[in-house]
Coordinates of C-alpha atoms in Angstrom, one line a residue:
M1 CA -34.9 -3.9 -41.3
S2 CA -32.8 -1.9 -38.8
R3 CA -31.1 -0.2 -41.9
S4 CA -34.5 0.7 -43.5
A5 CA -35.8 2.0 -39.8
A6 CA -32.9 4.2 -39.6
I7 CA -33.6 5.9 -43.0
V8 CA -37.0 6.6 -42.4
K9 CA -36.2 7.9 -38.8
N10 CA -33.5 10.2 -40.0
N11 CA -36.1 11.7 -42.7
P12 CA -38.4 13.5 -40.9
A13 CA -40.8 14.1 -43.8
A14 CA -41.2 10.5 -44.2
R15 CA -45.0 10.1 -42.8
V16 CA -46.1 6.4 -44.5
V17 CA -43.9 3.4 -44.6
L18 CA -45.3 0.4 -46.8
I19 CA -43.4 -2.7 -46.4
S20 CA -43.0 -6.3 -47.9
A21 CA -42.7 -9.5 -46.4
C22 CA -39.5 -10.7 -45.0
S23 CA -37.1 -12.3 -47.7
G24 CA -38.1 -15.8 -48.7
V25 CA -41.6 -15.6 -46.7
T26 CA -44.0 -15.2 -50.0
N27 CA -42.4 -18.0 -51.5
L28 CA -42.8 -20.2 -48.8
L29 CA -46.5 -18.8 -48.3
V30 CA -47.2 -19.6 -51.9
E31 CA -46.0 -22.9 -51.4
L32 CA -48.6 -23.6 -48.8
A33 CA -51.1 -22.0 -50.7
N34 CA -50.7 -24.2 -53.8
G35 CA -51.6 -27.0 -51.2
I36 CA -49.1 -29.7 -49.3
A37 CA -50.8 -32.6 -48.8
D38 CA -47.6 -34.3 -46.9
S39 CA -48.0 -33.0 -43.2
E40 CA -44.3 -33.0 -42.6
Q41 CA -43.5 -31.4 -45.8
R42 CA -46.0 -28.6 -44.6
L43 CA -44.7 -28.7 -40.9
Q44 CA -41.2 -28.0 -42.3
R45 CA -42.4 -24.9 -44.2
L46 CA -44.1 -23.6 -41.1
Q47 CA -41.1 -24.1 -39.2
Q48 CA -38.9 -22.1 -41.6
L49 CA -41.7 -19.1 -41.2
Q50 CA -41.3 -19.6 -37.4
V51 CA -37.2 -19.5 -37.6
T52 CA -37.4 -16.4 -40.0
H53 CA -39.4 -14.4 -37.8
Q54 CA -38.0 -15.7 -34.3
T55 CA -34.3 -14.6 -35.4
I56 CA -35.9 -10.9 -35.8
I57 CA -37.7 -11.0 -32.5
S58 CA -34.9 -12.3 -30.8
N59 CA -32.9 -9.2 -31.7
L60 CA -35.7 -7.1 -30.5
S61 CA -34.8 -4.9 -26.9
Q62 CA -38.6 -5.7 -26.1
P63 CA -39.6 -8.7 -27.9
D64 CA -42.7 -9.2 -25.7
K65 CA -44.4 -6.4 -27.3
V66 CA -44.9 -8.2 -30.8
S67 CA -44.3 -12.1 -29.6
A68 CA -48.0 -12.8 -29.0
E69 CA -49.4 -11.0 -32.3
I70 CA -46.6 -12.9 -34.1
A71 CA -47.6 -16.2 -32.6
M72 CA -51.3 -15.6 -33.6
L73 CA -50.6 -14.8 -37.2
L74 CA -48.3 -18.0 -37.6
D75 CA -51.1 -19.9 -36.2
N76 CA -53.5 -18.3 -38.7
V77 CA -51.3 -19.4 -41.3
A78 CA -51.0 -23.1 -40.3
A79 CA -54.6 -23.4 -40.2
L80 CA -55.1 -22.0 -43.6
A81 CA -52.5 -24.1 -45.0
E82 CA -54.1 -27.1 -44.0
Q83 CA -57.2 -25.7 -45.6
A84 CA -55.4 -25.5 -48.7
A85 CA -54.1 -28.9 -48.6
T86 CA -57.2 -30.3 -49.4
K87 CA -59.3 -27.4 -51.3
P88 CA -56.7 -24.6 -52.6
S89 CA -58.3 -21.7 -54.1
K90 CA -57.3 -18.5 -55.5
A91 CA -59.2 -16.7 -52.2
L92 CA -57.6 -18.7 -49.9
T93 CA -54.2 -17.9 -51.7
D94 CA -54.3 -14.3 -51.0
Q95 CA -55.4 -14.7 -47.7
L96 CA -52.7 -16.9 -46.8
V97 CA -49.9 -15.1 -48.6
S98 CA -51.3 -11.7 -47.2
H99 CA -49.6 -12.9 -43.7
G100 CA -46.2 -12.2 -44.7
E101 CA -47.1 -8.5 -44.5
L102 CA -48.8 -8.7 -41.8
L103 CA -46.0 -10.1 -39.9
S104 CA -43.2 -8.0 -41.2
T105 CA -45.3 -4.9 -40.4
H106 CA -45.4 -5.9 -36.6
L107 CA -41.7 -6.2 -36.3
F108 CA -40.9 -3.3 -38.2
S109 CA -42.8 -0.6 -36.2
Q110 CA -41.4 -2.3 -33.0
I111 CA -38.2 -1.6 -34.4
L112 CA -39.1 1.9 -35.4
T113 CA -40.4 2.3 -31.9
E114 CA -36.8 1.2 -30.3
M115 CA -35.4 3.7 -32.4
G116 CA -37.2 6.4 -30.6
A117 CA -39.7 7.3 -33.4
N118 CA -43.5 7.5 -32.8
A119 CA -44.4 4.6 -35.1
Q120 CA -47.8 3.3 -35.4
R121 CA -48.7 -0.1 -37.3
F122 CA -52.0 0.4 -39.2
D123 CA -53.7 -2.4 -41.1
I124 CA -53.7 -0.9 -45.1
R125 CA -56.7 -3.5 -46.1
P126 CA -59.6 -0.9 -45.4
V127 CA -57.7 1.7 -47.5
M128 CA -56.4 -0.3 -50.2
R129 CA -59.7 -1.5 -51.7
T130 CA -59.8 -3.2 -54.8
D131 CA -62.2 -5.6 -56.9
S132 CA -62.2 -9.4 -56.3
Q133 CA -59.8 -10.6 -58.8
F134 CA -57.6 -12.8 -56.3
G135 CA -54.1 -12.6 -57.4
K136 CA -53.9 -9.6 -59.3
A137 CA -56.9 -7.4 -57.9
I138 CA -57.4 -4.1 -59.3
P139 CA -57.4 -1.0 -57.2
D140 CA -60.5 1.0 -56.9
I141 CA -58.6 4.5 -57.3
E142 CA -61.6 6.9 -56.2
T143 CA -62.5 4.8 -52.9
I144 CA -58.7 4.1 -51.9
Q145 CA -58.5 8.3 -52.0
Q146 CA -61.3 8.6 -49.9
Q147 CA -60.2 6.0 -47.3
A148 CA -56.8 7.5 -47.3
E149 CA -58.0 10.9 -46.2
T150 CA -60.6 9.9 -43.9
Q151 CA -58.2 7.0 -42.4
L152 CA -54.8 7.8 -42.7
Q153 CA -54.2 11.7 -43.2
P154 CA -55.4 12.8 -39.6
L155 CA -52.5 10.4 -38.5
L156 CA -49.7 11.8 -40.3
A157 CA -49.2 14.9 -38.1
D158 CA -47.0 13.4 -35.2
T159 CA -46.9 9.6 -36.2
V160 CA -45.2 7.3 -38.7
I161 CA -47.2 5.2 -40.2
V162 CA -46.4 1.7 -41.0
S163 CA -48.3 -0.3 -43.0
Q164 CA -48.5 -3.5 -45.6
G165 CA -47.7 -3.2 -49.3
F166 CA -49.2 -5.9 -51.8
I167 CA -52.2 -6.5 -49.9
G168 CA -55.7 -4.9 -49.6
S169 CA -59.4 -5.9 -49.7
D170 CA -62.7 -6.2 -51.7
A171 CA -66.1 -4.4 -50.8
Q172 CA -67.0 -7.6 -48.9
G173 CA -63.9 -7.4 -46.6
N174 CA -62.0 -10.3 -48.2
T175 CA -58.1 -10.1 -48.6
T176 CA -57.1 -9.5 -51.8
T177 CA -53.4 -9.2 -53.3
L178 CA -52.2 -6.9 -56.1
G179 CA -49.8 -9.5 -58.0
R180 CA -46.2 -10.6 -57.3
G181 CA -44.1 -7.1 -56.5
G182 CA -46.9 -5.3 -55.6
S183 CA -45.6 -3.6 -52.8
D184 CA -44.3 -0.9 -54.7
Y185 CA -47.4 -0.4 -56.4
S186 CA -49.3 0.0 -53.2
A187 CA -46.7 2.6 -52.0
A188 CA -47.3 4.5 -55.1
L189 CA -51.3 4.3 -55.0
I190 CA -51.2 5.8 -51.6
A191 CA -48.7 8.2 -52.1
E192 CA -51.1 9.4 -55.2
A193 CA -54.2 9.5 -52.9
L194 CA -52.4 11.4 -50.0
R195 CA -50.7 13.7 -52.8
A196 CA -47.2 12.8 -51.6
D197 CA -44.1 15.5 -52.2
T198 CA -41.9 12.4 -53.0
L199 CA -42.3 8.1 -53.5
E200 CA -39.0 6.7 -52.1
I201 CA -38.5 3.1 -52.9
W202 CA -35.8 1.1 -50.8
T203 CA -34.8 -2.2 -51.8
D204 CA -31.6 -4.3 -51.8
V205 CA -29.9 -2.5 -55.0
P206 CA -28.9 0.9 -55.5
G207 CA -31.0 2.0 -58.0
M208 CA -31.7 1.0 -61.7
Y209 CA -28.9 -0.2 -64.0
S210 CA -28.7 -0.4 -67.7
T211 CA -29.4 -4.3 -67.1
D212 CA -29.3 -6.8 -64.3
P213 CA -26.0 -6.9 -62.8
R214 CA -26.1 -10.4 -62.1
I215 CA -26.4 -11.2 -65.7
A216 CA -23.9 -8.5 -66.9
A217 CA -21.3 -7.5 -64.6
N218 CA -20.4 -4.2 -66.4
A219 CA -23.8 -2.9 -66.1
K220 CA -24.2 0.9 -65.2
P221 CA -26.1 2.6 -62.5
I222 CA -28.9 5.0 -63.9
Q223 CA -29.0 8.4 -61.9
E224 CA -31.8 9.6 -63.8
I225 CA -34.6 8.4 -65.9
S226 CA -38.0 9.6 -67.3
F227 CA -41.3 7.9 -66.4
S228 CA -41.7 6.7 -70.1
E229 CA -38.5 4.8 -70.2
A230 CA -39.0 3.6 -66.5
S231 CA -42.4 2.2 -67.2
E232 CA -41.1 0.3 -70.5
M233 CA -38.4 -1.0 -68.1
A234 CA -40.9 -2.2 -65.3
N235 CA -43.3 -3.4 -67.9
F236 CA -40.7 -5.6 -69.6
G237 CA -39.2 -7.4 -66.8
A238 CA -36.9 -5.1 -64.8
K239 CA -37.5 -6.5 -61.3
I240 CA -36.6 -3.4 -59.3
L241 CA -40.2 -2.0 -60.2
H242 CA -43.6 -3.5 -60.3
P243 CA -45.1 -2.9 -63.7
S244 CA -47.8 -0.7 -62.7
T245 CA -45.8 1.1 -59.9
L246 CA -45.2 4.4 -62.0
L247 CA -48.9 4.8 -63.1
P248 CA -50.2 6.6 -59.8
A249 CA -46.8 8.6 -59.6
V250 CA -47.1 9.8 -63.0
R251 CA -51.0 10.9 -62.4
Q252 CA -50.0 13.1 -59.8
Q253 CA -46.4 13.9 -61.1
I254 CA -44.6 12.6 -58.1
P255 CA -41.0 12.0 -58.5
V256 CA -39.9 8.5 -57.5
F257 CA -36.4 7.5 -56.0
I258 CA -35.1 4.1 -55.9
G259 CA -32.0 3.5 -53.5
S260 CA -30.6 0.5 -51.5
S261 CA -31.4 0.1 -48.0
K262 CA -28.0 -1.7 -47.5
A263 CA -26.0 1.2 -48.8
P264 CA -28.1 4.5 -48.8
E265 CA -24.6 6.2 -49.1
Q266 CA -24.5 4.9 -52.7
G267 CA -27.4 7.3 -54.1
G268 CA -29.8 5.9 -56.5
T269 CA -32.0 6.5 -59.2
W270 CA -34.3 9.6 -59.6
I271 CA -37.4 8.7 -62.2
R272 CA -39.3 12.2 -63.2
E273 CA -41.5 13.5 -66.1
S274 CA -38.3 15.1 -67.8
V275 CA -34.7 14.4 -67.6
S276 CA -31.6 16.4 -68.7
E277 CA -30.5 13.6 -71.1
A278 CA -32.4 11.0 -73.2
P279 CA -29.7 8.5 -74.7
L280 CA -30.7 6.5 -77.9
F281 CA -30.1 3.3 -75.7
R282 CA -30.8 3.5 -72.1
A283 CA -31.1 -0.3 -70.8
L284 CA -32.0 -3.8 -71.2
A285 CA -34.5 -5.7 -69.6
L286 CA -35.6 -9.6 -69.3
R287 CA -38.7 -11.1 -68.6
C288 CA -38.7 -14.9 -68.9
N289 CA -41.6 -17.3 -68.3
Q290 CA -43.4 -16.3 -71.5
T291 CA -46.2 -17.9 -73.2
M292 CA -46.6 -17.5 -77.1
V293 CA -49.8 -18.1 -78.9
T294 CA -49.9 -18.4 -82.5
L295 CA -53.2 -18.4 -84.4
T296 CA -53.6 -19.3 -88.1
S297 CA -56.2 -19.2 -90.6
L298 CA -56.5 -18.7 -94.4
N299 CA -60.0 -17.1 -93.4
M300 CA -57.9 -14.3 -92.1
F301 CA -56.7 -13.2 -95.7
H302 CA -58.1 -10.2 -96.7
A303 CA -61.2 -10.7 -94.1
Y304 CA -63.0 -8.4 -91.9
G305 CA -63.4 -9.0 -88.2
F306 CA -61.2 -11.9 -87.6
L307 CA -58.9 -10.1 -85.0
A308 CA -61.9 -8.6 -83.1
E309 CA -63.5 -12.0 -82.7
V310 CA -60.0 -13.5 -81.4
F311 CA -59.7 -10.5 -78.8
R312 CA -63.6 -11.0 -77.9
I313 CA -63.0 -14.6 -76.8
L314 CA -59.8 -13.7 -75.3
A315 CA -61.6 -10.8 -73.2
E316 CA -64.5 -13.0 -72.5
H317 CA -61.8 -15.4 -70.7
K318 CA -60.3 -12.6 -69.0
I319 CA -56.9 -13.2 -70.9
S320 CA -54.7 -10.0 -71.2
V321 CA -52.4 -9.7 -74.3
D322 CA -49.3 -8.3 -74.0
L323 CA -47.4 -8.1 -77.4
I324 CA -48.9 -8.9 -80.9
T325 CA -47.4 -9.3 -84.3
T326 CA -49.5 -10.3 -87.6
S327 CA -49.1 -11.8 -91.0
E328 CA -51.8 -12.3 -93.7
V329 CA -53.1 -15.5 -92.6
S330 CA -51.7 -15.8 -88.9
V331 CA -51.4 -13.8 -85.5
S332 CA -48.9 -14.3 -82.8
L333 CA -49.1 -12.8 -79.2
T334 CA -47.7 -13.3 -75.8
L335 CA -49.9 -13.7 -72.6
D336 CA -49.5 -11.2 -70.0
Q337 CA -49.6 -12.5 -66.4
T338 CA -48.1 -10.7 -63.0
D339 CA -50.3 -12.8 -60.6
T340 CA -49.5 -14.0 -57.2
S341 CA -48.8 -17.7 -58.2
G342 CA -46.1 -16.9 -60.7
G343 CA -45.0 -19.2 -63.5
A344 CA -45.7 -19.3 -67.2
P345 CA -49.4 -18.0 -68.2
S346 CA -51.4 -20.4 -69.9
L347 CA -54.4 -20.6 -72.0
P348 CA -57.8 -22.0 -70.2
D349 CA -59.0 -25.2 -72.1
A350 CA -62.3 -23.4 -72.7
A351 CA -60.5 -20.4 -74.7
I352 CA -58.5 -23.0 -76.6
E353 CA -61.7 -24.5 -77.4
A354 CA -63.1 -21.3 -78.5
L355 CA -60.0 -20.4 -80.5
S356 CA -60.0 -23.7 -82.3
Q357 CA -63.6 -23.1 -83.8
L358 CA -62.0 -20.1 -85.4
C359 CA -58.2 -21.0 -86.4
R360 CA -55.4 -23.4 -85.7
V361 CA -53.9 -22.6 -82.0
E362 CA -50.1 -23.3 -81.4
V363 CA -49.0 -22.4 -77.9
E364 CA -45.0 -22.3 -77.0
Q365 CA -43.6 -21.9 -73.7
D366 CA -39.7 -22.0 -72.5
L367 CA -39.4 -18.4 -73.9
C368 CA -38.0 -15.0 -72.6
L369 CA -38.8 -11.5 -73.8
V370 CA -35.7 -9.3 -74.1
A371 CA -36.2 -5.6 -74.5
L372 CA -34.0 -2.6 -75.2
I373 CA -35.1 0.4 -73.9
G374 CA -34.3 3.9 -75.3
N375 CA -35.2 7.2 -77.0
Q376 CA -36.4 7.9 -80.5
M377 CA -35.2 4.4 -81.6
S378 CA -37.9 3.7 -84.4
S379 CA -36.8 7.1 -85.8
T380 CA -33.1 6.8 -85.7
K381 CA -31.5 5.6 -88.8
G382 CA -29.0 2.3 -88.1
S383 CA -30.1 1.8 -84.4
A384 CA -32.0 -1.8 -85.5
K385 CA -28.9 -2.8 -87.6
Q386 CA -26.6 -2.5 -85.0
V387 CA -29.0 -4.6 -82.6
F388 CA -29.7 -7.5 -84.9
N389 CA -26.1 -7.7 -86.4
T390 CA -24.8 -8.2 -83.0
L391 CA -27.4 -11.0 -82.4
E392 CA -26.9 -12.8 -85.8
D393 CA -26.0 -16.2 -83.7
Y394 CA -29.4 -16.1 -82.3
N395 CA -33.1 -17.1 -83.2
L396 CA -35.2 -14.3 -82.5
R397 CA -39.1 -14.8 -82.2
M398 CA -41.8 -12.3 -82.5
I399 CA -39.9 -8.7 -83.0
C400 CA -42.1 -6.0 -82.1
Y401 CA -40.7 -2.5 -83.2
G402 CA -42.2 0.8 -83.7
A403 CA -45.4 0.9 -81.8
S404 CA -43.2 2.8 -79.1
P405 CA -40.1 5.2 -79.6
H406 CA -39.0 3.8 -76.4
N407 CA -38.7 -0.2 -77.0
L408 CA -37.8 -2.9 -79.3
C409 CA -38.6 -6.4 -78.0
F410 CA -38.3 -9.7 -79.1
L411 CA -38.7 -13.4 -77.8
V412 CA -35.3 -15.8 -77.4
K413 CA -35.1 -19.6 -76.1
T414 CA -34.8 -19.4 -72.3
S415 CA -31.7 -20.9 -72.8
D416 CA -30.3 -18.3 -74.9
S417 CA -31.8 -15.1 -72.9
K418 CA -28.7 -14.3 -70.7
D419 CA -26.3 -14.9 -73.3
V420 CA -28.1 -12.3 -75.4
I421 CA -28.5 -10.0 -72.7
K422 CA -24.5 -10.2 -72.3
V423 CA -23.7 -9.5 -76.1
L424 CA -26.2 -7.1 -76.6
H425 CA -25.2 -5.0 -73.3
K426 CA -21.3 -5.3 -74.5
E427 CA -22.2 -4.0 -77.9
L428 CA -24.5 -1.0 -76.7
F429 CA -23.1 -0.2 -73.4
E430 CA -19.6 -1.2 -73.0

């Protein structure tokens, strides 16, 4: 937090700061929100939250400035966790999980103030207006812009605003969340609403890499990448970016910088509309917890309307489809999920029942999606051969290729996924 505060203070152009919860806090809050019936286990999680925030408070010069607010919020968490133990719900989950960001902004604004900055804590919820889809709320772009202009803009002339990422509120004032990793998305939405010159994301790694360095030790840093490539990387599992982050930046053509708050001197990655180099292969991304649904019916053969009916049923149950491949008598698809609860997405029983009237339904889990990101791959001879020859020892499922010139992706068993990334990275990037 101190390093991040120093980055803000040393940049006079920085006017709005949206921050996440402290490390590990959201996971604890999700556990509590899912309902812990055992009161001792619940108390243990609450004590962990207490220790995390008290450790930071004890390092402040003026701890009394925030101690009361932190204590009140932690009391709220305890009361909500007790409710969740008997009657969990998505709305209650959002209310509870939002406390991570509410707590961290009290601490961060105080750290900035003690460094000599004119910082002001601000509750983002009246500005970050969303629908009521708890766990993965959809922002109301027009209302956010209006609220930002009236409530935020007047404060920016001589104040650094410290506010929350990830959380918002619906028209009734209920707290909502934008899905896991939604702080970056919040920042992009506010940057768009305020027509910012730049959006900076300061995280724990110095920018984007050719793949996750924790999987492939020789992963290479990427200094510059296009919006199109970076969007594909985010969508297919690069944890450094929330999948929706770049949409607001693209709409307003706002350059995005990603750097490490732990090592700002290492530089980072710039994401722009156009870049000087566009290599055939740019990066590899991995997204686990995938669910594949295969629908099979002889009625599909040379028939009209089968897929339309499938997607009507999925839409009726608010199921978002990610990837899709078809044959004459079957269609395979993966389910999209980035909501607060995490884990593999599933088909509701009612959706399975409706689809079963139409066809045979098979659901498979324990799968990971591997995505190769690059440029003009589908129109460059030999690029697919290089990939598939390298992976001859692995069973690849549901290969998607050609719909975009920027990606080639496929499913593999979870147990094979990291090895696939390693061998592919070695062949294409090392």
